[in-house]
Structures are given as C-alpha cells and as structure tokens.
Short mmCIF file of C-alpha atoms in Angstrom, two decimals:
data_model
loop_
_atom_site.label_atom_id
_atom_site.label_comp_id
_atom_site.label_asym_id
_atom_site.label_seq_id
_atom_site.Cartn_x
_atom_site.Cartn_y
_atom_site.Cartn_z
CA MET A 1 228.39 193.73 48.54
CA ALA A 2 225.49 192.61 50.40
CA GLY A 3 226.07 188.60 49.81
CA ARG A 4 229.67 189.44 51.28
CA ARG A 5 228.60 191.08 54.54
CA ALA A 6 225.96 188.14 55.32
CA GLY A 7 228.84 185.75 54.19
CA ALA A 8 231.20 187.65 56.84
CA GLY A 9 228.30 187.70 59.26
CA LEU A 10 227.75 183.68 59.03
CA ALA A 11 231.67 183.18 59.55
CA LEU A 12 231.60 185.25 62.99
CA ALA A 13 228.80 183.13 64.44
CA ALA A 14 230.39 180.11 63.57
CA ILE A 15 233.87 180.90 65.31
CA ALA A 16 231.57 182.11 68.31
CA LEU A 17 229.89 178.62 68.42
CA SER A 18 233.06 176.72 68.11
CA ALA A 19 234.81 179.03 70.69
CA ALA A 20 232.10 178.22 73.19
CA GLY A 21 232.10 174.51 72.38
CA CYS A 22 235.76 173.84 73.10
CA GLY A 23 235.28 175.06 76.62
CA LEU A 24 236.73 178.81 76.25
CA GLY A 25 235.71 180.59 79.10
CA GLY A 26 233.87 177.74 81.43
CA SER A 27 233.37 174.46 82.21
CA THR A 28 231.12 171.61 82.54
CA LYS A 29 230.49 169.33 85.82
CA THR A 30 228.03 166.68 86.55
CA VAL A 31 226.91 166.28 89.95
CA THR A 32 224.97 163.18 90.81
CA ALA A 33 223.07 163.20 94.36
CA THR A 34 221.70 160.09 96.07
CA VAL A 35 218.73 160.46 98.83
CA THR A 36 218.00 157.63 101.08
CA ARG A 37 214.82 158.46 102.83
CA THR A 38 213.75 155.85 106.11
CA VAL A 39 210.32 155.72 106.95
CA THR A 40 209.19 153.82 110.20
CA THR A 41 205.23 153.02 110.85
CA THR A 42 204.53 151.86 114.12
CA ARG A 43 201.04 150.27 114.61
CA THR A 44 199.64 149.03 117.71
CA VAL A 45 197.26 146.23 117.41
CA THR A 46 195.13 144.93 120.13
CA ALA A 47 193.04 141.73 120.37
CA LYS A 48 189.63 141.88 120.97
CA THR A 49 188.62 140.52 124.47
CA LEU A 50 185.11 139.44 124.60
CA GLN A 51 183.60 139.67 128.26
CA ALA A 52 181.04 137.00 129.28
CA CYS A 53 177.38 138.08 128.73
CA THR A 54 175.83 139.59 131.65
CA GLY A 55 171.91 138.95 132.45
CA VAL A 56 171.31 142.99 131.59
CA GLN A 57 172.92 142.14 127.96
CA LEU A 58 170.48 139.49 127.00
CA THR A 59 166.58 138.74 126.37
CA GLY A 60 165.23 135.47 126.26
CA THR A 61 162.63 133.19 124.75
CA PHE A 62 161.80 129.47 125.77
CA ALA A 63 159.34 128.56 122.86
CA ALA A 64 158.03 125.01 121.66
CA VAL A 65 159.34 123.66 118.85
CA PRO A 66 156.52 123.14 116.33
CA GLY A 67 156.07 119.26 115.18
CA SER A 68 158.86 118.16 118.06
CA SER A 69 155.94 116.38 120.33
CA GLY A 70 156.25 112.72 120.78
CA ALA A 71 156.29 109.55 123.01
CA GLY A 72 155.38 111.89 126.21
CA GLN A 73 158.40 114.07 125.08
CA THR A 74 158.41 117.50 123.54
CA GLU A 75 161.02 119.95 122.42
CA TYR A 76 161.64 123.64 123.46
CA ALA A 77 164.31 126.35 122.24
CA LEU A 78 165.58 128.52 124.36
CA THR A 79 166.96 132.04 122.33
CA LEU A 80 169.03 134.36 123.79
CA LYS A 81 169.72 137.62 121.96
CA ASN A 82 172.55 140.12 122.81
CA THR A 83 170.51 143.48 122.98
CA SER A 84 173.78 145.56 123.98
CA GLY A 85 175.92 147.19 121.97
CA THR A 86 179.02 144.88 122.91
CA GLY A 87 179.56 141.74 121.87
CA CYS A 88 180.17 138.79 124.58
CA TYR A 89 180.06 135.07 125.05
CA MET A 90 178.20 132.40 126.93
CA ALA A 91 180.38 129.53 128.15
CA ALA A 92 179.98 126.14 126.32
CA GLY A 93 176.93 123.80 127.98
CA ALA A 94 173.72 124.26 129.75
CA PRO A 95 173.19 127.36 131.77
CA SER A 96 172.12 127.36 135.07
CA VAL A 97 168.20 127.71 134.89
CA GLN A 98 165.15 127.93 137.00
CA LEU A 99 161.63 127.29 136.25
CA LEU A 100 159.22 130.00 137.56
CA ASP A 101 155.37 129.47 137.99
CA ALA A 102 152.88 132.36 136.95
CA ASN A 103 153.96 134.07 140.24
CA GLY A 104 157.29 134.12 139.93
CA SER A 105 157.95 131.53 142.40
CA PRO A 106 160.35 128.86 141.96
CA LEU A 107 159.50 125.40 140.89
CA PRO A 108 161.53 121.97 140.74
CA THR A 109 164.17 122.24 137.87
CA ARG A 110 166.63 119.59 137.05
CA PHE A 111 168.85 120.73 134.32
CA VAL A 112 170.91 117.66 132.53
CA GLN A 113 173.68 118.35 129.45
CA ALA A 114 172.43 116.22 126.93
CA GLU A 115 175.69 116.58 124.72
CA HIS A 116 179.36 115.46 125.75
CA VAL A 117 181.07 118.92 126.68
CA THR A 118 184.73 119.29 126.97
CA GLN A 119 187.52 121.93 127.69
CA SER A 120 187.74 122.37 123.66
CA THR A 121 183.74 122.44 123.29
CA PRO A 122 183.37 126.40 122.09
CA GLY A 123 181.19 128.49 124.06
CA ALA A 124 178.72 130.99 121.90
CA THR A 125 179.58 134.35 120.85
CA LEU A 126 177.10 136.88 120.39
CA GLU A 127 177.78 139.88 118.75
CA PRO A 128 175.74 142.93 119.15
CA GLY A 129 172.03 141.99 117.97
CA THR A 130 172.79 138.27 117.52
CA THR A 131 171.33 135.29 118.96
CA ALA A 132 172.16 131.91 120.49
CA THR A 133 169.80 128.87 120.56
CA ALA A 134 169.96 125.49 122.64
CA THR A 135 167.00 123.08 122.00
CA VAL A 136 165.68 121.48 125.11
CA ARG A 137 163.77 118.06 125.67
CA PHE A 138 161.51 116.96 128.32
CA SER A 139 158.11 115.45 129.37
CA PRO A 140 155.40 117.63 129.92
CA SER A 141 152.86 114.82 130.71
CA VAL A 142 154.82 111.51 131.89
CA PRO A 143 155.27 111.68 135.42
CA GLY A 144 158.45 110.28 137.51
CA THR A 145 159.28 109.92 141.07
CA GLY A 146 158.42 112.66 143.48
CA ASP A 147 155.58 114.01 140.89
CA SER A 148 151.89 113.99 141.45
CA GLN A 149 150.80 110.87 139.71
CA THR A 150 147.09 112.56 139.03
CA GLY A 151 146.71 115.34 136.94
CA ALA A 152 149.69 117.31 135.90
CA CYS A 153 152.57 116.16 137.24
CA GLN A 154 154.14 119.57 138.31
CA PRO A 155 152.39 123.24 137.98
CA LYS A 156 152.64 124.96 134.61
CA ALA A 157 155.89 127.09 134.41
CA TYR A 158 155.33 130.52 132.99
CA THR A 159 159.09 131.36 132.92
CA LEU A 160 162.49 129.86 132.82
CA ASP A 161 165.36 131.89 134.59
CA VAL A 162 168.62 131.67 132.93
CA THR A 163 171.93 132.39 134.72
CA ALA A 164 174.35 134.68 132.29
CA THR A 165 177.69 133.28 132.18
CA GLY A 166 178.66 136.65 133.26
CA GLY A 167 176.19 136.84 136.09
CA GLY A 168 172.81 138.33 136.63
CA THR A 169 169.64 136.39 135.05
CA VAL A 170 167.71 136.34 131.88
CA ALA A 171 163.99 136.07 132.24
CA ALA A 172 162.67 133.93 129.38
CA ARG A 173 159.13 133.90 128.61
CA ILE A 174 157.83 130.04 128.36
CA GLN A 175 155.55 129.88 124.92
CA PRO A 176 153.45 128.45 125.65
CA PRO A 177 153.53 127.75 129.42
CA THR A 178 153.99 124.02 130.32
CA SER A 179 154.35 121.43 132.85
CA VAL A 180 157.79 120.15 133.31
CA CYS A 181 157.71 116.52 134.93
CA GLN A 182 160.26 114.32 136.63
CA ARG A 183 160.75 117.14 139.11
CA GLY A 184 161.44 119.61 136.25
CA THR A 185 164.01 117.53 134.31
CA LEU A 186 165.00 119.66 131.58
CA ASN A 187 167.93 117.80 128.77
CA PHE A 188 169.87 120.51 127.22
CA ASN A 189 171.82 120.60 123.74
CA LEU A 190 174.78 122.69 123.62
CA LEU A 191 173.94 126.29 123.32
CA THR A 192 175.07 127.78 119.88
CA ALA A 193 175.40 131.05 118.04
CA GLY A 194 173.16 131.68 114.60
#
C-alpha cells in the first residue's frame, strides 16, 4: 500500500511539472536592452612660454679656465645661474657686458662675438637651478692701441657686469681679478646651457 501511494505521488508531481513546462498559466519573454554611453573629456593644454631672464633671477661668476693661458691670451668662463623658481632664457650671442674696477667704476670694454650667430642660433634656456656658460678669450698682458705701453695695459677688472636679456644686470665676480688689454676686448663664444 505504501508503495502504491508513493508511486501515485510521483505521478502527480510529474503531471504538475509537465503542465508548467507547456506554458499553462504564463508566458516567457526575452528582452534585450542596448545602452550607449558617450563620455566627452575636455582638456586645455597651455604651451609653456619662457620669459627672458632678468638680472634679479641670475647670479654669475667670471673665472679663469685652468691651463688656458698661452701666447699672450687667456680664457675665462662666464657662468650664469638661474636662482629663481621660474625658467627663463638668455638670447643667443654675446650678452652686453661692462668691466668694472675694484671701486665699481667702468673700465674700457669691447665685446666681440667669436662665433657666427644667425636667427636660428638657439639661446640658452635656464630652468630653476641650472646654469649657462660662455668661454671668453682675451689678452691680459699684450697692450694694443690706446693701452698703456708700460706696466699693466689696463687697470685690473674685479667685476663683469652682464646685462640680462630681460633687463637688469648681474655682477659676475672676476676670479682672479685681471687686466684686459686692447681696450678691454673680450672675444665671446656662445652662451650655452649645461
């Protein structure tokens, strides 16, 4: 008896499942949804424009290059350092300079660009904390026209005042102080960053 009841229960369960599968009492629908999302990003890029260096942004030295003396000539290196927090540039070619004596009085000064400079010659870019250097050749001992022919050709120079491209001057201490003959003629190579 118990076996018959169990078999009848299984038969009823099978009928109920068949009826549900045949769709009695409901229907099934498949819905497909497409979502399109557009994201637009706007970015403004501003080109960094460097300003010309001013005298207050720079410090300088004008120091003898060891082992460079010979045939009445010597070489000094003009080094300019950007001590400000902003990048700047110095124009290509020799900067305007003035030799000064121990009291800060002007001495005869003529600067000559030793290298050819064109419109495409790059200037020197000085980021904060970086330097630019130019080597300068001159005679400290061979007098020229207008120089004293006995003793020192010119009084010793202690400072080289350099005019910055953006205005103002930099007082570059001369190490060691020196006479610059031929009425203060300085032959400048290009000022280059480095």
